[in-house]
Amino acid sequence: MTDAPLLYSPEVAEALAEDRPVVALESTIITHGMPYPQNLDMAREVEEVIRVIGATPAALAVMGGRIHVGLTDDSLHQLARTPPDEVMKLSRADLAVCLANGRTGATTVAATMICAHLAGIRVFATGGIGGVHRGAEHSFDISADLQELAQTPVTVVAAGAKAILDLPKTWEVLETLGVPVIAYGQDELPAFWSRSSGIPAPLRMDSPAEIAAAARMRARLGLPGGQLVANPIPEADEITQSQILPVILRALDEAEQQGIAAKSVTPFLLQQIFHLTGGKSLTSNIALVLNNARLAAEIAIAMTNPA
Ligand code: PSU
Ligand code: MN
């Protein structure tokens, strides 16, 4: 069907051949989103959570000229311990170059959606999507993740957009692009580390079956693009908006003073916030990723067993 250089792990190949549920996972969150060794623990736990629910995890990364669909524990370990500056952070723009040059690359939300779709996977779990950065009216820094949601048919489960972004502008752009933004189980959009954002959700759904049915209907209508499921972080793990906002503002200040730009912005801010919260932001980040993996596995199951 596709001429793309895909290399499936035996486990993922078998699951897809038997039409069993598979959940795609990104690798930028491992290489550029969290420090070692917590990133490795997170990656392993996410896979475990997905298996326990009855789906197969497929972590995606580019190595040796191929898109790996499903990573061995050795590959996960190797990615997790490689310094961020030695791994390409891949979005739509970089994917082909990385493959053609035989370099190692970690997939962002955008690149993971592209690779998942090529591999025949319809659901993907992550932490938070990229979006419109604060000050984008000057920097024009808007993540390619948003455009990808508009064109690639994969359901992405995230805890909203990362709160370091300009959230109202991010949701506006998604609306313009025609991306369904679905809050899971609440009327308000979550804000990554916090359950509430003060922004009403454009759409709300309360079950994996509804989300699977909406994806099927979109395909029947011939509408391109995916959907974003915004899944609130569990209460026990949240950092409230009033606690995290001053920290975000300090991190943004630091980024500006150091002249951080382009692809480095997101990793830099996450690292600053990690230090400023004494590690609490990372604990929350891991908790929300696990929570998203659980929901994504349930959606993948609902997609393979239409009601
Ligand atoms: N979510 C996280 N941590 C991350 C990311 C998402 O919890 O590190 C990554 C994702 O790969 C996302 C990327 O696609 O950050 C966005 O980067 P940018 O703003 O440069 O598009
Ligand atoms: Mn950017």
XYZ file of C-alpha atoms and ligand atoms in Angstrom:
329
model
C 0.000 0.000 0.000
C 2.740 2.428 0.926
C 6.280 2.648 -0.307
C 7.402 4.276 2.958
C 10.393 2.622 4.671
C 8.535 1.145 7.631
C 10.071 -1.432 9.937
C 7.499 -3.069 12.204
C 8.346 -4.869 15.413
C 7.017 -8.454 15.303
C 4.494 -7.635 18.051
C 3.007 -4.647 16.216
C 3.032 -6.406 12.825
C 1.058 -9.289 14.276
C -1.462 -7.045 16.053
C -2.127 -5.038 12.887
C -2.403 -8.138 10.711
C -5.023 -9.539 13.107
C -6.835 -6.203 13.309
C -6.173 -5.915 17.028
C -6.008 -2.482 18.758
C -2.695 -0.609 18.506
C -1.728 2.713 20.115
C 1.045 4.829 18.573
C 3.475 6.683 20.861
C 5.811 9.570 20.096
C 9.510 9.643 20.900
C 10.241 13.384 21.225
C 8.688 13.279 24.663
C 11.435 10.747 25.525
C 14.402 12.533 23.928
C 13.455 16.203 24.331
C 10.621 16.282 26.866
C 11.944 14.549 29.971
C 15.330 13.917 31.614
C 17.012 10.494 31.812
C 16.222 8.102 33.492
C 12.644 9.247 34.221
C 12.011 9.357 30.467
C 12.865 5.661 30.145
C 10.724 4.691 33.147
C 7.848 6.693 31.657
C 8.221 5.052 28.227
C 8.220 1.558 29.760
C 5.273 2.287 32.042
C 3.219 3.702 29.169
C 3.731 0.493 27.191
C 2.771 -1.582 30.228
C -0.436 0.395 30.838
C -1.487 -0.067 27.192
C -0.826 -3.820 27.305
C -2.737 -4.262 30.574
C -5.819 -2.727 28.948
C -5.510 -5.078 25.989
C -3.910 -3.039 23.215
C -0.430 -3.102 21.660
C 1.911 -0.099 22.053
C 3.833 1.117 19.000
C 6.525 3.660 19.859
C 7.763 5.437 16.730
C 11.247 6.703 15.891
C 13.558 7.007 12.886
C 16.782 5.007 12.900
C 19.055 3.743 10.133
C 16.889 5.040 7.291
C 13.679 3.397 8.528
C 10.604 4.417 10.467
C 10.555 1.983 13.353
C 7.007 1.053 14.344
C 7.313 -0.513 17.772
C 10.666 -0.214 19.558
C 12.589 -2.896 21.423
C 13.492 -2.169 25.036
C 17.107 -1.741 23.880
C 16.135 0.937 21.356
C 13.990 2.722 23.937
C 16.902 2.692 26.345
C 19.306 3.995 23.722
C 17.000 6.847 22.701
C 16.304 7.758 26.323
C 19.987 8.157 27.190
C 21.066 10.011 24.033
C 21.586 13.755 24.645
C 18.856 15.823 22.942
C 21.339 17.577 20.649
C 22.334 14.237 19.113
C 18.794 13.271 18.067
C 16.815 15.193 15.432
C 13.463 16.509 16.648
C 11.276 15.515 13.726
C 8.232 17.328 12.517
C 6.631 17.105 9.041
C 9.454 19.228 7.572
C 12.316 17.046 8.811
C 11.070 13.499 8.423
C 12.216 12.766 4.865
C 15.626 14.395 5.331
C 16.289 12.398 8.492
C 15.341 9.142 6.740
C 17.278 9.905 3.565
C 20.413 10.785 5.550
C 20.201 7.735 7.782
C 20.135 9.849 10.916
C 18.411 9.146 14.225
C 15.272 11.161 14.885
C 12.526 11.380 17.474
C 8.993 12.035 16.263
C 6.933 14.975 17.527
C 3.134 14.868 17.501
C 3.072 15.919 13.831
C 5.624 13.341 12.678
C 4.090 10.622 14.845
C 0.697 11.232 13.221
C 2.243 10.921 9.751
C 4.103 7.716 10.642
C 1.133 6.201 12.486
C -1.102 6.817 9.500
C 1.445 5.272 7.101
C 1.633 2.270 9.417
C -2.152 1.857 9.625
C -2.538 3.003 13.255
C -5.498 5.232 14.091
C -4.892 6.294 17.709
C -1.951 7.984 19.382
C -1.291 8.957 23.005
C 1.015 11.745 24.157
C 1.383 14.385 26.872
C 0.457 17.679 25.285
C 0.397 18.873 21.701
C 2.389 21.823 20.443
C 0.466 24.979 19.547
C 0.604 28.739 19.278
C 3.434 30.097 21.400
C 2.929 33.163 23.573
C 4.116 36.153 21.572
C 3.438 34.333 18.291
C 2.210 37.649 16.872
C 5.915 38.607 16.852
C 7.734 35.261 16.528
C 5.238 33.490 14.221
C 6.038 30.344 16.260
C 3.080 28.032 15.735
C 3.657 24.297 16.031
C 3.238 22.173 12.915
C 1.218 19.836 15.165
C -1.869 21.974 14.497
C -1.690 21.686 10.696
C -1.098 17.970 11.019
C -4.283 17.509 13.036
C -6.084 19.183 10.147
C -4.787 16.783 7.507
C -3.887 13.378 8.933
C -6.614 11.001 10.134
C -5.322 9.982 13.557
C -7.084 10.491 16.898
C -4.627 12.142 19.295
C -5.149 11.828 23.051
C -3.386 14.601 24.995
C -3.943 16.562 28.206
C -4.656 19.617 26.097
C -1.969 21.844 24.682
C 1.008 22.530 26.918
C 0.225 25.431 29.253
C 3.455 27.179 28.246
C 1.562 28.098 25.069
C -1.049 30.721 24.334
C -4.004 28.403 24.909
C -6.854 30.616 23.639
C -4.966 31.247 20.366
C -4.162 27.543 20.043
C -7.845 26.588 20.292
C -8.807 29.340 17.845
C -6.357 28.037 15.249
C -7.659 24.491 15.659
C -11.183 25.731 15.132
C -10.121 27.559 11.957
C -8.425 24.401 10.712
C -11.564 22.358 11.309
C -10.097 20.084 13.963
C -12.592 18.589 16.427
C -11.351 19.427 19.932
C -13.113 17.074 22.335
C -12.833 17.482 26.102
C -13.114 14.119 27.796
C -15.654 13.949 30.621
C -15.867 17.678 31.376
C -17.221 20.895 29.872
C -13.971 22.813 30.097
C -10.705 22.324 28.232
C -7.891 21.051 30.449
C -4.548 22.884 30.525
C -1.911 20.121 30.683
C -0.731 20.287 34.329
C -4.145 21.624 35.428
C -7.616 20.155 34.981
C -9.205 23.477 34.228
C -8.302 26.352 31.948
C -11.373 28.565 32.216
C -11.965 27.912 28.503
C -15.185 26.100 27.562
C -14.643 23.013 25.400
C -16.030 23.205 21.861
C -17.061 19.533 22.090
C -17.413 17.063 24.942
C -17.503 13.269 24.963
C -17.786 10.825 27.841
C -16.859 7.442 26.415
C -14.262 5.794 24.155
C -17.103 4.402 22.008
C -18.372 7.904 21.168
C -14.866 9.027 20.200
C -14.375 5.973 17.967
C -17.770 6.566 16.331
C -16.882 10.202 15.618
C -13.635 9.140 13.908
C -15.533 6.634 11.760
C -18.116 9.240 10.803
C -15.420 11.717 9.803
C -13.987 9.084 7.457
C -17.458 8.367 5.994
C -17.880 12.069 5.286
C -14.553 12.064 3.471
C -13.196 14.803 5.741
C -9.415 14.673 6.052
C -7.703 15.209 9.370
C -7.795 13.794 12.843
C -9.356 14.710 16.131
C -7.883 15.919 19.372
C -9.109 14.388 22.628
C -8.241 16.652 25.563
C -8.095 14.384 28.603
C -7.786 16.127 31.991
C -4.906 15.093 34.264
C -6.082 13.006 37.275
C -6.979 15.202 40.257
C -4.353 13.674 42.531
C -1.551 14.719 40.164
C -2.611 18.165 39.018
C -0.816 21.443 39.608
C -3.460 24.151 39.674
C -3.310 27.065 37.253
C -2.597 29.567 40.014
C 0.381 27.462 41.160
C 1.876 26.853 37.717
C 1.258 30.223 36.036
C 3.973 32.206 37.883
C 6.417 29.390 37.159
C 5.576 29.448 33.453
C 6.035 33.216 33.347
C 9.472 32.953 34.965
C 10.509 30.235 32.518
C 9.325 32.352 29.579
C 11.336 35.296 30.920
C 14.448 33.160 31.120
C 13.901 31.870 27.560
C 13.664 35.424 26.297
C 16.785 36.537 28.141
C 18.760 33.615 26.744
C 17.405 34.155 23.238
C 15.942 30.637 22.962
C 14.030 30.203 19.687
C 12.478 27.725 17.238
C 12.728 24.029 18.071
C 14.525 24.652 21.357
C 11.692 26.636 22.941
C 9.494 23.758 24.110
C 12.331 21.571 25.534
C 13.917 24.609 27.235
C 10.680 25.702 28.926
C 9.863 22.188 30.126
C 13.328 21.897 31.666
C 13.111 25.309 33.378
C 9.698 24.453 34.807
C 11.077 21.135 36.045
C 13.753 22.969 38.041
C 11.438 25.732 39.265
C 8.872 23.223 40.589
C 11.511 21.008 42.175
C 10.564 18.137 39.882
C 6.815 18.288 40.533
C 6.048 19.252 36.918
C 7.704 16.041 35.743
C 5.743 13.837 38.157
C 2.534 15.431 36.869
C 3.667 15.153 33.252
C 4.287 11.409 33.667
C 0.918 10.916 35.385
C -0.962 12.643 32.596
C 0.835 10.671 29.884
C -0.127 7.401 31.602
C -3.703 8.613 31.909
C -3.747 9.436 28.184
C -2.265 6.050 27.292
C -5.105 4.356 29.176
C -7.794 6.309 27.342
C -6.070 5.854 23.971
C -5.983 2.077 24.510
C -9.716 2.100 25.273
C -10.403 4.155 22.130
C -8.257 1.789 20.023
C -10.291 -1.132 21.373
C -13.559 0.678 20.602
C -12.323 1.337 17.058
C -11.704 -2.337 16.401
C -15.072 -3.390 17.922
C -17.681 -0.978 16.556
C -20.862 -1.076 18.628
N 4.264 16.767 25.126
C 5.017 16.623 26.229
N 6.373 16.813 26.106
C 6.953 17.095 24.894
C 6.130 17.235 23.726
C 4.802 17.070 23.912
O 4.500 16.362 27.313
O 8.156 17.194 24.826
C 6.735 17.512 22.351
C 5.801 16.883 21.310
O 6.598 16.045 20.508
C 5.242 18.022 20.526
C 6.410 18.971 20.566
O 4.867 17.661 19.226
O 6.829 18.880 21.942
C 6.037 20.362 20.156
O 7.187 21.021 19.774
P 7.103 22.408 18.939
O 6.447 23.373 19.892
O 8.550 22.752 18.646
O 6.303 22.124 17.707
Mn 7.859 25.920 17.118
